[in-house]
């Protein structure tokens, strides 16, 4: 097959491209230039998309022996990922920009362009498995598993995707990179949100949305406990940085329970008030044969899995959790998995709209 390897400049994408070449594919490497100003997306190991990353990707392609190009997708990335991130926070939701990037950039804009240019598939360095049966599974390296952020992909997109690293641990990938003479073998992984290089999400949002003072109130009594400069600076389940002026009567910490943009109010309360046992979501992408089943769900990246009964319709997904979960935030993805000895299978995903408590638990 003629395949396009997305090369970020990191070790995973470099080894993925090399493995695709070894598998007999006709491989071309491409680096996605996503930053309008490449110097703004990296501070140390934070972020990505700098000129250094582009050079690292080009050097890796030279060592592997494949053609290499740079595609400028800064405008698409800004419109589909950065603007979406800001707008979601402004609406009181907590988005996952990595998930949106996979959905809108790597497996929409890039794949569409690749197919138009005659490529059969796109290769990435994601840690997930996609076997001959077409099923998306967790990586063997559960600590690095990225199936959660790939669960937004449609069947048509998965049919044109190749994930060569799913059967390897990250340790093995780094060792292989060194064996292949790739200079990125020891390059640190980027972390946090790539377009917020200093890691200050609240400051980034304030710079775009401005100061918007409002009240922090007690979820049980309605008492005004403090103020904030913007409800967008909070997420469900947050404990630190609340700056409450009225201590809790029982001395226990309080957590963000809800965010109401209409009134610009942040509601807080004790940890147990975060518990929900029903999660509703919209825009489902479903691969499972059954639309009503017992399975496991993951409610945020790197979050624990929870047994649930899931019902899926064309425009909604409802998960009745077998045990309560905390910190369920609108805007995040709920991903359903079918446990399997060969690797948990992704059944589908949807975007969380709300969590609620309809039963009591001991």
Short mmCIF file of C-alpha atoms in Angstrom, two decimals:
data_model
loop_
_atom_site.label_atom_id
_atom_site.label_comp_id
_atom_site.label_asym_id
_atom_site.label_seq_id
_atom_site.Cartn_x
_atom_site.Cartn_y
_atom_site.Cartn_z
CA UNK A 1 0.00 0.00 0.00
CA UNK A 2 0.98 3.61 -0.50
CA UNK A 3 0.77 5.18 2.94
CA UNK A 4 1.33 8.57 4.54
CA UNK A 5 3.16 8.54 7.88
CA UNK A 6 2.34 11.48 10.16
CA UNK A 7 5.67 12.36 11.81
CA UNK A 8 5.48 14.71 14.78
CA UNK A 9 9.20 14.76 15.46
CA UNK A 10 8.88 12.36 18.38
CA UNK A 11 10.03 8.80 18.88
CA UNK A 12 6.63 7.09 18.47
CA UNK A 13 5.82 8.47 15.03
CA UNK A 14 9.37 7.83 13.81
CA UNK A 15 9.30 4.15 14.79
CA UNK A 16 5.77 3.80 13.38
CA UNK A 17 6.97 5.10 10.00
CA UNK A 18 9.97 2.75 10.07
CA UNK A 19 7.79 -0.25 10.87
CA UNK A 20 5.40 0.64 8.06
CA UNK A 21 8.34 0.75 5.66
CA UNK A 22 9.61 -2.62 6.95
CA UNK A 23 6.12 -4.08 6.40
CA UNK A 24 6.53 -3.40 2.70
CA UNK A 25 4.45 -0.27 2.38
CA UNK A 26 5.43 2.62 0.11
CA UNK A 27 5.83 5.23 2.85
CA UNK A 28 5.99 9.01 2.64
CA UNK A 29 6.55 11.03 5.80
CA UNK A 30 4.72 14.27 6.52
CA UNK A 31 5.09 16.71 9.39
CA UNK A 32 2.03 18.78 10.27
CA UNK A 33 2.89 22.41 10.95
CA UNK A 34 0.06 23.31 13.34
CA UNK A 35 1.30 26.51 14.98
CA UNK A 36 0.78 29.93 13.44
CA UNK A 37 3.97 30.89 15.28
CA UNK A 38 6.08 27.72 15.80
CA UNK A 39 7.99 29.29 18.69
CA UNK A 40 4.84 29.59 20.82
CA UNK A 41 3.96 25.90 21.18
CA UNK A 42 6.86 24.60 23.24
CA UNK A 43 8.47 25.25 26.60
CA UNK A 44 10.93 22.48 27.43
CA UNK A 45 9.07 19.17 27.09
CA UNK A 46 5.69 20.89 26.99
CA UNK A 47 3.73 21.18 23.80
CA UNK A 48 4.88 20.38 20.29
CA UNK A 49 4.98 21.80 16.77
CA UNK A 50 8.21 23.77 16.83
CA UNK A 51 10.82 24.13 14.11
CA UNK A 52 12.92 21.72 16.18
CA UNK A 53 10.19 19.10 15.88
CA UNK A 54 10.03 19.58 12.11
CA UNK A 55 13.79 19.13 11.84
CA UNK A 56 13.69 16.04 14.07
CA UNK A 57 11.00 14.53 11.86
CA UNK A 58 12.98 15.28 8.71
CA UNK A 59 16.15 13.70 10.14
CA UNK A 60 14.19 10.59 11.14
CA UNK A 61 12.76 10.31 7.62
CA UNK A 62 16.27 10.56 6.19
CA UNK A 63 17.50 7.74 8.44
CA UNK A 64 14.49 5.56 7.56
CA UNK A 65 14.97 6.37 3.89
CA UNK A 66 11.56 7.78 2.97
CA UNK A 67 10.44 10.99 1.23
CA UNK A 68 9.41 13.79 3.59
CA UNK A 69 7.20 16.86 3.36
CA UNK A 70 5.79 19.52 5.67
CA UNK A 71 2.10 20.36 5.44
CA UNK A 72 0.96 23.71 6.81
CA UNK A 73 -2.31 23.02 8.63
CA UNK A 74 -2.13 25.88 11.12
CA UNK A 75 -5.41 27.47 10.06
CA UNK A 76 -7.32 24.21 10.15
CA UNK A 77 -5.85 23.40 13.57
CA UNK A 78 -6.67 26.83 14.96
CA UNK A 79 -10.26 26.73 13.68
CA UNK A 80 -11.06 23.11 14.59
CA UNK A 81 -9.05 22.61 17.78
CA UNK A 82 -7.96 25.88 19.41
CA UNK A 83 -11.17 27.83 18.78
CA UNK A 84 -13.23 24.77 19.76
CA UNK A 85 -11.26 24.52 23.01
CA UNK A 86 -11.95 28.15 23.91
CA UNK A 87 -15.61 27.99 22.91
CA UNK A 88 -16.22 24.82 24.91
CA UNK A 89 -14.77 26.33 28.08
CA UNK A 90 -16.82 29.49 27.53
CA UNK A 91 -19.93 27.26 27.41
CA UNK A 92 -19.06 25.62 30.74
CA UNK A 93 -17.75 22.38 29.27
CA UNK A 94 -14.34 20.70 29.55
CA UNK A 95 -13.03 19.66 26.11
CA UNK A 96 -10.29 17.19 25.20
CA UNK A 97 -8.22 18.89 22.47
CA UNK A 98 -6.19 15.74 21.65
CA UNK A 99 -9.40 13.91 20.86
CA UNK A 100 -10.60 16.81 18.70
CA UNK A 101 -7.26 16.95 16.88
CA UNK A 102 -7.50 13.27 15.98
CA UNK A 103 -11.08 13.72 14.83
CA UNK A 104 -10.76 16.94 12.86
CA UNK A 105 -7.11 17.11 11.79
CA UNK A 106 -5.25 13.81 11.64
CA UNK A 107 -8.15 11.66 10.50
CA UNK A 108 -10.27 14.19 8.65
CA UNK A 109 -8.26 16.99 7.05
CA UNK A 110 -5.03 14.97 6.69
CA UNK A 111 -6.73 11.75 5.64
CA UNK A 112 -8.91 13.56 3.11
CA UNK A 113 -5.87 15.23 1.57
CA UNK A 114 -3.90 11.97 1.61
CA UNK A 115 -6.65 10.07 -0.22
CA UNK A 116 -6.98 12.88 -2.75
CA UNK A 117 -3.23 12.52 -3.42
CA UNK A 118 -3.52 8.78 -4.00
CA UNK A 119 -2.50 7.41 -0.59
CA UNK A 120 -4.31 4.36 0.74
CA UNK A 121 -3.90 4.95 4.49
CA UNK A 122 -2.43 7.15 7.20
CA UNK A 123 0.14 5.76 9.68
CA UNK A 124 0.48 7.29 13.15
CA UNK A 125 2.46 6.57 16.29
CA UNK A 126 -0.59 6.16 18.54
CA UNK A 127 -0.41 3.39 21.11
CA UNK A 128 -3.47 1.37 20.12
CA UNK A 129 -4.15 -1.80 18.16
CA UNK A 130 -6.12 -2.20 14.95
CA UNK A 131 -6.06 -5.79 13.79
CA UNK A 132 -7.09 -7.63 10.67
CA UNK A 133 -10.59 -7.90 12.16
CA UNK A 134 -10.86 -4.09 11.97
CA UNK A 135 -11.46 -3.78 15.72
CA UNK A 136 -9.77 -0.98 17.66
CA UNK A 137 -8.22 -2.32 20.86
CA UNK A 138 -6.20 -0.96 23.75
CA UNK A 139 -2.42 -1.02 23.47
CA UNK A 140 -0.50 -3.76 25.27
CA UNK A 141 1.12 -0.88 27.18
CA UNK A 142 -1.88 0.21 29.23
CA UNK A 143 0.05 3.13 30.73
CA UNK A 144 0.47 4.60 27.22
CA UNK A 145 -2.81 3.41 25.71
CA UNK A 146 -4.40 6.03 23.43
CA UNK A 147 -7.51 4.17 22.29
CA UNK A 148 -9.61 6.65 24.30
CA UNK A 149 -8.64 9.59 22.06
CA UNK A 150 -9.06 7.45 18.91
CA UNK A 151 -12.57 6.31 19.77
CA UNK A 152 -14.05 9.27 17.84
CA UNK A 153 -12.92 7.76 14.54
CA UNK A 154 -15.56 6.46 12.17
CA UNK A 155 -15.47 3.05 10.52
CA UNK A 156 -14.38 4.65 7.25
CA UNK A 157 -11.49 6.42 9.00
CA UNK A 158 -10.36 3.30 10.85
CA UNK A 159 -10.35 1.39 7.56
CA UNK A 160 -7.66 3.80 6.35
CA UNK A 161 -5.60 3.92 9.57
CA UNK A 162 -2.50 1.96 10.58
CA UNK A 163 -1.20 1.91 14.18
CA UNK A 164 2.07 -0.09 14.15
CA UNK A 165 2.95 0.43 17.84
CA UNK A 166 0.00 -1.18 19.62
CA UNK A 167 1.80 -4.44 20.31
CA UNK A 168 4.85 -2.77 21.90
CA UNK A 169 5.58 -1.04 25.18
CA UNK A 170 6.97 2.47 25.13
CA UNK A 171 10.22 1.10 26.54
CA UNK A 172 10.51 -1.25 23.55
CA UNK A 173 9.75 1.58 21.11
CA UNK A 174 12.58 3.69 22.53
CA UNK A 175 14.99 0.76 22.41
CA UNK A 176 14.07 0.08 18.78
CA UNK A 177 14.58 3.73 17.88
CA UNK A 178 18.09 3.55 19.31
CA UNK A 179 18.78 0.34 17.40
CA UNK A 180 17.67 2.03 14.20
CA UNK A 181 19.96 5.02 14.84
CA UNK A 182 17.11 7.49 15.27
CA UNK A 183 18.25 10.57 17.19
CA UNK A 184 14.80 10.94 18.80
CA UNK A 185 15.19 7.71 20.77
CA UNK A 186 15.64 9.59 24.05
CA UNK A 187 13.60 12.67 23.20
CA UNK A 188 11.17 13.45 26.06
CA UNK A 189 7.49 12.99 25.41
CA UNK A 190 5.53 16.19 25.01
CA UNK A 191 2.79 16.62 27.58
CA UNK A 192 -0.07 18.89 28.54
CA UNK A 193 -1.97 20.81 25.86
CA UNK A 194 0.30 21.40 22.88
CA UNK A 195 -0.90 24.94 22.15
CA UNK A 196 -0.53 26.08 25.79
CA UNK A 197 3.24 25.87 26.05
CA UNK A 198 3.53 27.12 29.63
CA UNK A 199 0.77 24.85 30.94
CA UNK A 200 -1.31 27.79 32.26
CA UNK A 201 -4.75 26.90 30.89
CA UNK A 202 -6.56 29.50 32.98
CA UNK A 203 -4.21 32.26 31.82
CA UNK A 204 -4.58 31.14 28.21
CA UNK A 205 -8.37 31.29 28.44
CA UNK A 206 -8.39 34.63 30.23
CA UNK A 207 -6.22 36.08 27.48
CA UNK A 208 -8.88 35.12 24.93
CA UNK A 209 -12.10 35.46 26.91
CA UNK A 210 -11.17 38.32 29.22
CA UNK A 211 -11.96 38.76 32.90
CA UNK A 212 -15.54 37.83 33.84
CA UNK A 213 -16.02 38.10 37.63
CA UNK A 214 -18.72 35.96 39.22
CA UNK A 215 -19.72 34.13 42.38
CA UNK A 216 -18.71 30.81 43.89
CA UNK A 217 -21.66 29.38 45.83
CA UNK A 218 -22.39 26.44 48.11
CA UNK A 219 -24.34 23.74 46.29
CA UNK A 220 -26.38 22.79 49.36
CA UNK A 221 -27.13 26.15 50.97
CA UNK A 222 -26.70 28.62 48.12
CA UNK A 223 -24.38 30.69 50.32
CA UNK A 224 -21.89 32.92 48.51
CA UNK A 225 -18.45 31.62 49.41
CA UNK A 226 -16.17 33.66 47.19
CA UNK A 227 -15.64 35.14 43.74
CA UNK A 228 -13.79 34.25 40.57
CA UNK A 229 -12.48 36.04 37.48
CA UNK A 230 -14.04 33.66 34.98
CA UNK A 231 -16.09 30.48 35.28
CA UNK A 232 -14.12 29.13 32.31
CA UNK A 233 -11.14 28.71 34.65
CA UNK A 234 -12.76 25.80 36.50
CA UNK A 235 -13.48 22.15 35.77
CA UNK A 236 -15.80 19.65 37.41
CA UNK A 237 -14.09 17.94 40.33
CA UNK A 238 -11.51 20.69 40.80
CA UNK A 239 -10.34 21.13 44.38
CA UNK A 240 -7.34 23.46 44.26
CA UNK A 241 -7.34 27.14 43.38
CA UNK A 242 -10.88 27.88 44.57
CA UNK A 243 -9.76 30.67 46.97
CA UNK A 244 -12.87 30.32 49.14
CA UNK A 245 -13.31 33.03 51.77
CA UNK A 246 -15.77 31.04 53.91
CA UNK A 247 -14.40 27.77 55.34
CA UNK A 248 -16.61 24.68 55.38
CA UNK A 249 -18.33 24.08 58.72
CA UNK A 250 -17.00 20.53 58.86
CA UNK A 251 -13.51 21.57 57.76
CA UNK A 252 -13.55 19.28 54.74
CA UNK A 253 -12.35 20.40 51.30
CA UNK A 254 -14.87 21.39 48.65
CA UNK A 255 -14.92 20.61 44.97
CA UNK A 256 -16.40 22.18 41.85
CA UNK A 257 -19.80 20.54 41.30
CA UNK A 258 -21.12 22.56 38.37
CA UNK A 259 -20.41 25.56 36.16
CA UNK A 260 -23.29 27.77 34.94
CA UNK A 261 -22.16 30.19 32.21
CA UNK A 262 -25.57 31.94 32.01
CA UNK A 263 -25.22 33.25 35.57
CA UNK A 264 -21.40 33.00 35.58
CA UNK A 265 -21.66 30.91 38.75
CA UNK A 266 -19.37 28.16 40.02
CA UNK A 267 -21.04 25.78 42.48
CA UNK A 268 -18.98 23.82 45.00
CA UNK A 269 -19.64 21.18 47.61
CA UNK A 270 -18.31 18.08 49.37
CA UNK A 271 -16.68 15.26 47.44
CA UNK A 272 -19.66 12.91 47.73
CA UNK A 273 -21.84 15.42 45.87
CA UNK A 274 -19.72 14.80 42.78
CA UNK A 275 -21.00 11.24 42.48
CA UNK A 276 -23.14 10.35 39.48
CA UNK A 277 -24.49 7.01 38.32
CA UNK A 278 -26.09 8.00 35.02
CA UNK A 279 -24.16 9.66 32.19
CA UNK A 280 -25.84 11.08 29.10
CA UNK A 281 -23.96 11.94 25.94
CA UNK A 282 -24.60 13.04 22.37
CA UNK A 283 -23.00 12.57 18.93
CA UNK A 284 -22.34 8.85 19.40
CA UNK A 285 -19.97 6.98 17.09
CA UNK A 286 -20.82 3.33 17.56
CA UNK A 287 -19.10 0.20 16.21
CA UNK A 288 -20.74 -2.42 18.41
CA UNK A 289 -23.28 -4.87 17.02
CA UNK A 290 -25.61 -4.33 20.00
CA UNK A 291 -27.07 -0.98 21.00
CA UNK A 292 -28.09 -2.10 24.50
CA UNK A 293 -25.48 -4.02 26.46
CA UNK A 294 -23.40 -4.33 29.59
CA UNK A 295 -19.81 -3.21 29.09
CA UNK A 296 -17.18 -0.93 30.63
CA UNK A 297 -16.92 2.82 30.14
CA UNK A 298 -14.06 5.28 30.52
CA UNK A 299 -15.13 8.84 31.29
CA UNK A 300 -11.90 10.78 30.79
CA UNK A 301 -8.41 10.25 29.43
CA UNK A 302 -6.42 7.96 31.71
CA UNK A 303 -9.46 7.59 33.94
CA UNK A 304 -10.58 4.35 35.54
CA UNK A 305 -13.07 2.11 33.76
CA UNK A 306 -16.53 1.62 35.29
CA UNK A 307 -18.97 -1.24 34.59
CA UNK A 308 -22.16 0.10 33.01
CA UNK A 309 -25.32 -0.71 31.10
CA UNK A 310 -25.22 1.30 27.88
CA UNK A 311 -28.04 2.21 25.51
CA UNK A 312 -27.25 3.85 22.18
CA UNK A 313 -29.57 5.64 19.76
CA UNK A 314 -28.76 7.61 16.62
CA UNK A 315 -28.27 10.87 18.51
CA UNK A 316 -27.66 9.89 22.13
CA UNK A 317 -25.94 7.47 24.47
CA UNK A 318 -26.99 6.76 28.05
CA UNK A 319 -24.80 4.83 30.48
CA UNK A 320 -26.19 3.56 33.79
CA UNK A 321 -23.10 3.06 35.93
CA UNK A 322 -22.89 -0.01 38.17
CA UNK A 323 -20.90 2.03 40.69
CA UNK A 324 -20.84 5.84 41.07
CA UNK A 325 -18.18 7.94 39.38
CA UNK A 326 -16.84 11.35 40.36
CA UNK A 327 -15.64 14.28 38.30
CA UNK A 328 -17.78 13.56 35.24
CA UNK A 329 -17.52 16.68 33.07
CA UNK A 330 -19.63 17.76 30.11
CA UNK A 331 -17.47 18.03 26.99
CA UNK A 332 -15.33 15.01 27.78
CA UNK A 333 -15.77 11.72 25.93
CA UNK A 334 -17.38 8.59 27.26
CA UNK A 335 -15.78 5.57 25.59
CA UNK A 336 -17.32 2.11 25.82
CA UNK A 337 -15.11 -0.98 25.90
CA UNK A 338 -15.83 -4.66 25.61
CA UNK A 339 -13.39 -6.59 27.85
CA UNK A 340 -11.43 -9.10 25.79
CA UNK A 341 -8.44 -11.33 26.61
CA UNK A 342 -6.65 -10.09 23.49
CA UNK A 343 -7.15 -6.43 24.44
CA UNK A 344 -10.24 -4.47 25.38
CA UNK A 345 -12.26 -3.58 22.25
CA UNK A 346 -13.52 -0.06 21.60
CA UNK A 347 -17.28 -0.24 21.01
CA UNK A 348 -17.75 3.47 20.47
CA UNK A 349 -17.77 6.92 22.01
CA UNK A 350 -19.95 9.98 22.57
CA UNK A 351 -19.57 13.47 24.02
CA UNK A 352 -20.78 13.78 27.62
CA UNK A 353 -23.60 16.27 28.13
CA UNK A 354 -24.43 15.58 31.79
CA UNK A 355 -24.04 13.29 34.75
CA UNK A 356 -26.78 12.71 37.32
CA UNK A 357 -27.50 10.78 40.48
CA UNK A 358 -30.68 8.71 40.43
CA UNK A 359 -29.97 6.17 43.15
CA UNK A 360 -28.22 6.03 46.49
CA UNK A 361 -25.23 3.85 47.21
CA UNK A 362 -24.06 2.53 50.51
#
